[in-house]
Amino acid sequence: MAHHILAIDQGTTSTRAIVYDGTGQVCGQAARDLTQRYPRPGWVEHDPEEIWQSACDVVRQAMGSAGPDRPLVAIGLTNQRETIVVWERATGRTVAPAIVWQDRRTADFCRERHSDEPWIRQRTGLVLDPYFSATKLQWLLAQDPDLRRRAEVGDLLCGTIDTFLIARLTGGKVHATDRSNASRTLMLDLERAEWDAELCSFFGVPRCMLPEIKPSSAHYGVAAGLDFLPDGIPLCGVAGDQQAALFGQCAFAAGEAKCTYGTGAFFLQHTGPQLTRSRHRLLTTVAASAAGPVQYALEGSVFVAGAAVQWLRDGLKLFTNAPAIERLAEQSDPQEPVLFVPGFVGLGAPHWVPGARGVLFGLTRNTAAADLGRATLEGVAFQVADLIDAAGLDAGAPLQSLRVDGGMARNAWFLQCQADILGLPICQSAHNEATALGAAFLAGLHVGVWPDLESLRKLQKDARVFEPALDAQRRAQRLALWRRAVQAVIAFYS
C-alpha cells in the first residue's frame, strides 16, 4: 500500500493541510483563513483557539478530499515563526492571545536595551528587535504579575506555534520544538543549539516554561485523543515555515537559496554546518535538518510583501482578488515615477528600523491605480534585492540563481521584475506550497518514505525560469534610486 504523509502548514493568514504521496504529489488539501486582530496601532494578535480549530478543520477536510484509501504513515508540521503562545501546564488552556511575529509593541523595550545587542547578536545570530519571540514573552509576563508568578512556579508553558500544536496533537503529552523554531526566539545559543540561561534571565523567562529542542526530522510523539485522526500516527517532521520552504525547495547544500513570498518575503541561503555570522545586518539561523550536525543559513526578512497586495485589495479597493494585480501592473505607465517603500510595520533586514512606515514617492496628477500596483510589486522586489546583496557580501560570493515559491510566485509579471532587478535567473517552484512540502519531506525522511536527500532531489522540478532582461546600467540606476528612497524613509522615522 502506498505511503501518505499529512503536512499541516499553520501560517500567518491561513492554516493549510495537504496529504502527499511518496512522489511528493498532492492527494488532498484544504485551507482556512485566520482572523487578524489589531487591538492597537502596531499590535497584531491571533486567537490560539482559532488556530487550533482551523488546524482541526483543514486536516479533517484534507483527509476527506484524499479519500479513505490514503492511510497516513507520518505527520509533518510547519508554522509561522516567532509568534508566541502561553498555556496552562495542567489543562492546556491558553491564558493570553498569541502575539504575532509582526507585532511591534516591544519596540521601546528593544530600543532601551540597544547597548545589549552586540552580545545578544553574537550568542543568537539575531538582532534585538520586536520581531522575535522572547521580547513578546517578556512583555506578557511583565504586564501581568499573576502570569509571572504562575510561570515561575511552573504552572505555565510557552512556545511558538509548532510547540502549541504539538501539545494539542499529542493530547498534551509532548512539550517540544525543533531547532529551527528555537533559533528564532532570542533565547537559543546558536553554537550549542540549546537554551541559554543568561538570555532567559535577560528576558525574564523562566526556563521551566520552555520546550525540549529536537532536530527537525525526529520523533515528536504520536497523535492522541483526536476525533479527526487515528491514535498512534507519528509526528516526526517539524520546522519553521521558512526553513521548511528551504528544505521543500531541496536547497540542502551551502550556497543554495530560496525566497518565499507570503505575507512577508523571506530569503534564506544555506551555509551548511558552517555558522556564518552576518556582517551586513542579516540573521544567522538554524536550517531544517535531520539528526547530526546543526545546519545553518543566512536569512533576510521583508516584513511586508503579499500584505502590501492585500492592502491594495482590501484597504484601497483597487481590485477584488490578489491575482488581479498582475493585470493591473501590466497597464502601468512606465514613465510614471512612482516608488513605494512598503514599511507598514517597520523595515526588516538589512535596515532594522521598527519605527518606519510605508511611503510613496513620486506621485503626480497622472498617477493611476495601475501605477500603484506596479510600484507595490517593485517595492517587494527591491527589498529582496537588498537582502541578496547583503548575503553575497557575507557569503563571499554572489548567488547564481534564486528559487522562489509562495503566493506572489504565481505572478509572472512580478517574477520577471524580480529577475530584472536582481540580474539573476528566477526558478519558479513547480510546488507552490514548498513550505508544506518541506514539512512532509522531513517527516517522510524520518519514517523511511524517502531514504536520503538525493531521493528528494529527484522529485524536484522547476516549473519555469525567468531570465533577466534589464541591462546592467539601467538596473544600477533603478537600485540607486530605490536606495535613496529607503534612506529618506529611515531618516524621517529615525
XYZ file of C-alpha atoms in Angstrom:
494
model
C 0.000 0.000 0.000
C 1.270 3.481 -0.883
C 2.694 5.717 1.820
C 0.995 9.028 2.533
C 2.074 11.937 4.693
C -0.031 14.716 6.194
C 1.543 18.183 6.287
C -0.018 20.878 8.476
C 1.069 24.392 7.490
C -0.059 26.935 10.075
C 0.678 30.345 8.552
C 0.067 33.952 9.471
C -3.077 34.481 7.435
C -4.303 30.903 6.967
C -3.941 27.281 8.012
C -3.487 24.613 5.353
C -3.356 20.817 5.380
C -2.031 18.747 2.465
C -1.827 14.981 2.002
C 1.180 13.911 -0.110
C 2.055 10.563 -1.637
C 5.519 9.056 -1.971
C 6.243 11.013 -5.153
C 5.516 14.352 -3.491
C 2.214 14.747 -5.313
C -0.844 16.253 -3.628
C -3.669 13.802 -2.930
C -5.900 16.070 -0.876
C -5.799 19.526 0.629
C -7.793 22.201 2.419
C -7.193 25.728 3.719
C -8.902 28.177 6.040
C -8.268 31.878 6.598
C -7.278 33.144 10.020
C -8.658 36.251 11.720
C -6.109 39.053 12.095
C -6.566 41.199 15.207
C -5.121 44.694 15.566
C -6.134 45.865 19.076
C -3.833 48.916 18.921
C -1.585 50.501 16.282
C 1.439 48.246 15.806
C -0.139 45.331 17.711
C -1.008 42.080 15.917
C -2.674 39.134 17.662
C -4.234 35.770 16.869
C -6.653 33.689 18.917
C -4.762 30.445 19.737
C -8.023 28.525 19.975
C -8.959 29.674 16.477
C -5.549 28.495 15.270
C -6.158 25.069 16.804
C -9.704 24.826 15.460
C -8.527 25.826 11.990
C -5.944 23.033 12.097
C -8.599 20.504 13.128
C -10.919 21.640 10.341
C -8.393 21.622 7.496
C -6.940 18.239 8.470
C -10.413 16.748 8.503
C -11.217 18.295 5.098
C -7.892 17.351 3.518
C -8.235 13.752 4.672
C -11.761 13.696 3.313
C -10.697 15.005 -0.083
C -7.813 12.497 -0.212
C -10.234 9.615 0.307
C -10.315 6.610 2.654
C -7.585 4.655 0.816
C -4.829 7.092 1.895
C -3.506 5.726 5.199
C -1.011 8.055 6.854
C 2.456 6.937 7.907
C 3.574 10.280 9.339
C 2.643 13.899 10.098
C 4.790 16.927 9.303
C 4.191 20.356 10.832
C 5.348 23.801 9.785
C 4.366 27.138 11.237
C 4.529 30.905 11.314
C 7.629 31.605 13.356
C 8.257 33.906 16.367
C 4.544 34.090 17.247
C 4.271 33.155 20.931
C 1.570 31.320 22.929
C 1.283 30.674 26.692
C -0.903 27.935 28.203
C -1.549 26.073 31.440
C 0.594 23.006 32.051
C -2.241 21.092 33.748
C -5.133 21.848 31.378
C -3.604 23.054 28.106
C -5.875 26.112 28.273
C -4.334 29.230 26.719
C -4.095 32.246 29.013
C -3.480 35.124 26.567
C -3.793 35.961 22.872
C -0.984 34.789 20.614
C 1.342 37.735 19.931
C 2.210 37.578 16.237
C 5.687 37.967 14.735
C 4.572 41.216 13.042
C 3.676 42.807 16.395
C 5.772 45.864 17.343
C 4.608 46.531 20.921
C 8.087 45.741 22.311
C 9.887 48.402 20.244
C 10.560 50.548 23.326
C 11.988 47.585 25.249
C 14.381 46.862 22.377
C 15.344 50.494 21.952
C 16.087 50.956 25.671
C 18.357 47.894 25.678
C 20.096 48.542 22.398
C 23.507 48.542 24.137
C 22.995 44.813 24.847
C 22.538 43.938 21.195
C 26.197 43.040 20.417
C 26.422 40.150 22.892
C 22.861 39.006 22.122
C 23.641 39.015 18.400
C 26.855 37.059 18.992
C 25.001 34.456 21.045
C 21.832 34.109 18.922
C 22.630 35.286 15.380
C 19.663 37.668 15.681
C 19.231 41.376 16.292
C 17.349 42.761 19.296
C 14.050 43.505 17.579
C 10.319 43.175 18.397
C 10.148 40.541 15.624
C 11.436 37.791 17.910
C 9.611 35.691 20.499
C 11.483 36.488 23.724
C 10.598 40.187 23.621
C 6.908 39.289 23.296
C 7.097 36.787 26.141
C 8.906 39.330 28.316
C 6.075 41.799 27.677
C 3.351 39.285 28.539
C 4.945 38.329 31.853
C 5.777 41.933 32.747
C 2.196 43.112 32.153
C 0.513 40.554 34.414
C 2.043 39.787 37.838
C -0.185 36.723 38.177
C 1.116 35.277 34.923
C 4.648 35.984 36.123
C 4.005 34.177 39.419
C 2.413 31.179 37.743
C 5.242 30.980 35.202
C 7.884 30.990 37.933
C 6.289 28.130 39.876
C 5.944 26.003 36.730
C 2.200 26.250 36.163
C 2.558 27.744 32.658
C 4.213 26.549 29.465
C 5.078 28.588 26.395
C 6.123 28.024 22.845
C 5.938 29.089 19.269
C 3.023 27.811 17.190
C 4.717 24.473 16.457
C 5.044 23.748 20.187
C 1.414 24.698 20.831
C 0.138 22.434 18.028
C 2.449 19.551 19.017
C 0.962 19.696 22.525
C -2.597 19.648 21.169
C -1.915 16.907 18.586
C -0.334 14.619 21.183
C -3.013 15.080 23.825
C -0.796 17.315 25.939
C 1.906 14.653 26.324
C 4.723 16.441 24.456
C 6.291 19.865 25.053
C 8.848 20.240 22.272
C 10.113 22.432 19.465
C 12.613 21.987 16.681
C 15.984 23.692 16.307
C 14.817 25.978 13.502
C 11.941 27.440 15.529
C 14.067 27.662 18.669
C 16.634 29.696 16.740
C 14.014 32.448 16.229
C 13.290 33.110 19.896
C 16.367 35.144 21.022
C 16.924 32.516 23.731
C 18.911 29.870 21.822
C 22.696 29.637 21.941
C 23.294 29.197 18.229
C 26.523 27.220 18.519
C 25.267 24.752 21.144
C 21.648 24.641 19.848
C 20.481 24.786 23.484
C 18.533 27.259 25.595
C 20.841 29.860 27.132
C 20.428 30.653 30.832
C 21.781 34.204 30.529
C 19.390 35.035 27.695
C 16.424 33.572 29.579
C 17.363 35.721 32.565
C 17.778 38.836 30.412
C 14.232 38.458 29.064
C 12.809 37.293 32.404
C 11.621 33.942 31.016
C 11.656 31.015 33.493
C 13.486 28.072 31.945
C 10.732 25.692 33.111
C 8.328 27.254 30.567
C 10.451 26.326 27.550
C 10.112 23.173 25.427
C 12.614 20.424 24.684
C 14.619 21.090 21.493
C 14.858 18.387 18.800
C 16.171 18.081 15.227
C 13.605 18.977 12.564
C 13.344 15.366 11.352
C 12.796 13.401 14.571
C 10.116 11.618 16.603
C 7.911 14.160 18.392
C 5.242 11.820 19.684
C 2.052 10.388 18.229
C -1.443 11.647 17.550
C -3.645 11.019 20.575
C -7.228 11.730 21.559
C -8.243 13.433 18.297
C -11.576 12.954 16.569
C -10.115 13.659 13.116
C -7.010 11.392 13.131
C -6.430 7.857 14.438
C -4.286 7.476 17.536
C -0.678 6.464 17.004
C 0.287 8.288 13.788
C 3.822 9.605 14.411
C 4.546 13.333 14.260
C 8.131 13.377 13.018
C 8.830 16.456 10.910
C 8.749 19.993 12.381
C 10.268 23.236 11.073
C 9.571 26.936 10.985
C 7.890 27.909 7.738
C 10.888 29.497 6.050
C 13.293 26.709 6.922
C 10.651 24.216 5.787
C 10.388 26.045 2.455
C 14.185 25.917 2.040
C 14.000 22.162 2.628
C 10.988 21.803 0.331
C 12.938 23.568 -2.415
C 15.654 20.894 -1.956
C 18.202 23.567 -1.049
C 20.243 21.294 1.210
C 23.769 22.479 0.392
C 25.837 25.586 1.094
C 25.200 28.313 -1.471
C 21.678 27.183 -2.416
C 18.964 29.750 -1.719
C 15.245 30.450 -1.918
C 12.803 33.276 -1.360
C 9.239 32.650 -0.209
C 6.704 35.392 -0.927
C 3.886 35.188 1.580
C 2.626 37.840 3.986
C 6.281 38.894 4.057
C 9.182 37.846 1.845
C 11.816 35.582 3.344
C 15.199 34.874 1.790
C 17.351 32.018 3.099
C 20.762 30.947 1.848
C 22.096 27.626 3.127
C 25.607 27.723 4.624
C 25.876 24.046 5.639
C 27.427 23.202 9.039
C 29.345 26.488 8.871
C 27.972 29.132 11.219
C 28.382 32.298 9.133
C 27.922 35.454 11.167
C 26.500 38.264 9.077
C 28.493 41.476 8.819
C 25.715 43.165 6.834
C 22.703 43.001 9.180
C 21.254 39.704 8.024
C 20.383 36.964 10.514
C 22.159 33.695 11.136
C 19.602 30.982 11.731
C 19.340 27.189 12.018
C 18.329 25.371 8.835
C 15.962 22.395 8.990
C 17.809 19.075 9.087
C 17.760 15.545 10.458
C 19.839 14.321 13.395
C 23.533 15.098 13.191
C 25.486 18.340 12.975
C 23.423 21.514 13.136
C 22.960 23.117 9.705
C 22.839 26.896 9.314
C 21.547 29.555 6.936
C 21.728 33.286 6.392
C 18.308 34.898 6.389
C 16.794 38.213 5.452
C 13.172 39.099 6.144
C 10.951 41.621 4.399
C 8.019 42.178 6.734
C 5.543 43.256 4.042
C 5.204 41.520 0.668
C 1.834 39.892 -0.010
C 0.450 42.067 2.807
C 1.030 45.105 0.573
C -1.037 43.480 -2.176
C -3.756 42.785 0.402
C -3.678 46.481 1.353
C -4.320 47.498 -2.258
C -7.154 44.964 -2.431
C -8.834 45.400 0.966
C -7.765 48.907 2.000
C -7.774 50.847 -1.259
C -10.232 48.522 -3.068
C -8.203 48.654 -6.315
C -9.177 45.092 -7.239
C -11.199 42.238 -5.785
C -8.698 39.368 -5.811
C -4.921 39.329 -5.353
C -4.011 37.793 -8.762
C -5.611 40.832 -10.432
C -2.575 42.924 -9.510
C -0.630 41.252 -12.328
C -3.014 42.626 -14.951
C -3.068 45.986 -13.182
C 0.738 46.304 -13.162
C 0.911 45.452 -16.859
C -1.221 48.539 -17.573
C 1.063 50.937 -15.711
C 2.706 53.857 -17.486
C 6.471 53.222 -17.172
C 7.021 56.992 -17.287
C 5.137 57.489 -14.011
C 7.965 57.819 -11.431
C 6.211 56.129 -8.508
C 8.345 54.364 -5.867
C 6.782 52.591 -2.892
C 8.683 51.596 0.269
C 6.109 49.261 1.914
C 7.301 49.613 5.504
C 3.875 49.273 7.126
C 5.279 47.530 10.236
C 8.847 48.796 10.066
C 11.806 47.827 7.912
C 13.396 44.425 8.439
C 16.794 43.240 7.225
C 19.233 44.708 6.471
C 17.974 48.043 7.913
C 16.083 47.070 11.107
C 14.089 50.246 11.650
C 10.986 49.141 13.604
C 9.514 52.660 13.650
C 9.498 53.099 9.860
C 6.229 53.185 7.941
C 5.202 52.876 4.303
C 5.990 55.802 1.998
C 5.050 56.576 -1.608
C 7.416 58.736 -3.669
C 6.817 60.448 -6.993
C 3.050 60.883 -7.072
C 1.713 63.117 -9.860
C -1.758 64.089 -11.061
C -1.402 61.319 -13.636
C -0.660 58.581 -11.116
C -3.268 55.855 -11.519
C -4.222 52.613 -9.790
C -2.057 50.652 -12.237
C 1.000 52.679 -11.213
C 0.367 51.925 -7.537
C 0.074 48.239 -8.411
C 3.378 48.289 -10.287
C 5.144 50.265 -7.537
C 3.935 47.806 -4.890
C 5.322 44.787 -6.734
C 8.567 46.621 -7.481
C 8.868 47.652 -3.816
C 8.846 43.998 -2.772
C 11.386 43.076 -5.476
C 13.721 45.915 -4.471
C 13.610 44.875 -0.816
C 14.595 41.318 -1.771
C 17.483 42.716 -3.836
C 18.801 44.446 -0.695
C 18.773 41.091 1.132
C 20.559 39.225 -1.632
C 23.238 41.884 -1.999
C 23.943 41.608 1.732
C 24.050 37.793 1.586
C 26.533 37.897 -1.281
C 28.836 40.089 0.784
C 28.513 37.811 3.821
C 28.996 34.580 1.886
C 31.890 35.958 -0.180
C 30.271 35.012 -3.490
C 27.150 36.181 -5.346
C 24.178 33.911 -5.947
C 23.905 32.172 -9.313
C 20.110 31.754 -9.234
C 17.170 32.063 -6.849
C 14.400 29.521 -6.211
C 11.031 31.073 -5.383
C 7.679 29.945 -4.009
C 4.628 31.365 -2.252
C 1.562 33.279 -3.391
C 3.347 36.084 -5.278
C 5.494 33.484 -7.074
C 2.435 32.732 -9.208
C 2.639 36.255 -10.656
C 4.700 36.124 -13.875
C 4.986 39.927 -14.159
C 6.397 40.095 -10.643
C 8.901 37.276 -11.196
C 10.198 38.936 -14.370
C 10.516 42.186 -12.406
C 12.448 40.323 -9.681
C 14.784 38.741 -12.249
C 15.421 42.144 -13.855
C 16.172 43.859 -10.546
C 18.462 41.058 -9.328
C 20.144 40.294 -12.633
C 19.650 36.605 -11.776
C 17.587 33.714 -13.172
C 14.477 33.142 -11.058
C 13.442 29.481 -10.766
C 9.724 29.183 -10.045
C 8.913 26.103 -7.983
C 6.583 23.533 -9.517
C 5.262 23.060 -5.971
C 3.868 26.413 -4.938
C 3.394 25.176 -1.355
C 7.087 24.443 -0.778
C 6.597 25.118 2.941
C 4.147 22.242 3.433
C 6.191 20.018 1.115
C 9.279 20.644 3.260
C 7.411 19.514 6.378
C 6.292 16.375 4.529
C 9.866 15.706 3.343
C 11.190 15.991 6.910
C 8.544 13.590 8.238
C 8.947 11.155 5.345
C 12.716 11.023 5.786
C 12.347 10.010 9.410
C 9.977 7.099 8.687
C 11.830 5.951 5.565
C 9.405 7.004 2.825
C 12.491 8.598 1.278
C 15.880 7.095 2.161
C 18.062 10.183 1.752
C 18.312 13.757 0.466
C 19.257 12.635 -3.040
C 15.930 10.809 -3.373
C 14.195 14.111 -2.590
C 16.211 15.990 -5.211
C 14.946 13.552 -7.847
C 11.392 14.708 -7.098
C 12.191 18.367 -7.792
C 11.044 20.085 -10.961
C 11.190 23.776 -11.836
C 8.012 24.990 -13.459
C 9.568 27.975 -15.241
C 12.769 30.049 -15.281
C 12.649 33.847 -15.652
C 15.833 35.261 -17.151
C 16.821 38.906 -16.501
C 16.103 41.245 -19.430
C 17.297 44.572 -17.973
C 20.775 45.835 -18.858
C 23.291 46.341 -16.029
C 23.375 50.153 -16.303
C 19.616 50.543 -16.057
C 19.499 48.055 -13.181
C 22.124 50.024 -11.260
C 20.225 53.278 -11.829
C 16.978 51.824 -10.548
C 18.630 50.301 -7.474
C 20.362 53.613 -6.679
C 17.008 55.439 -6.826
C 15.422 52.809 -4.581
C 18.192 53.120 -2.001
C 17.802 56.900 -1.923
C 14.116 56.384 -1.163
C 14.869 53.892 1.649
C 17.419 56.237 3.224
C 14.844 59.054 3.118
C 12.329 56.851 4.946
C 14.925 55.860 7.555
C 15.934 59.487 8.073
C 12.327 60.579 8.502
C 11.439 57.892 11.039
C 14.690 57.767 12.996
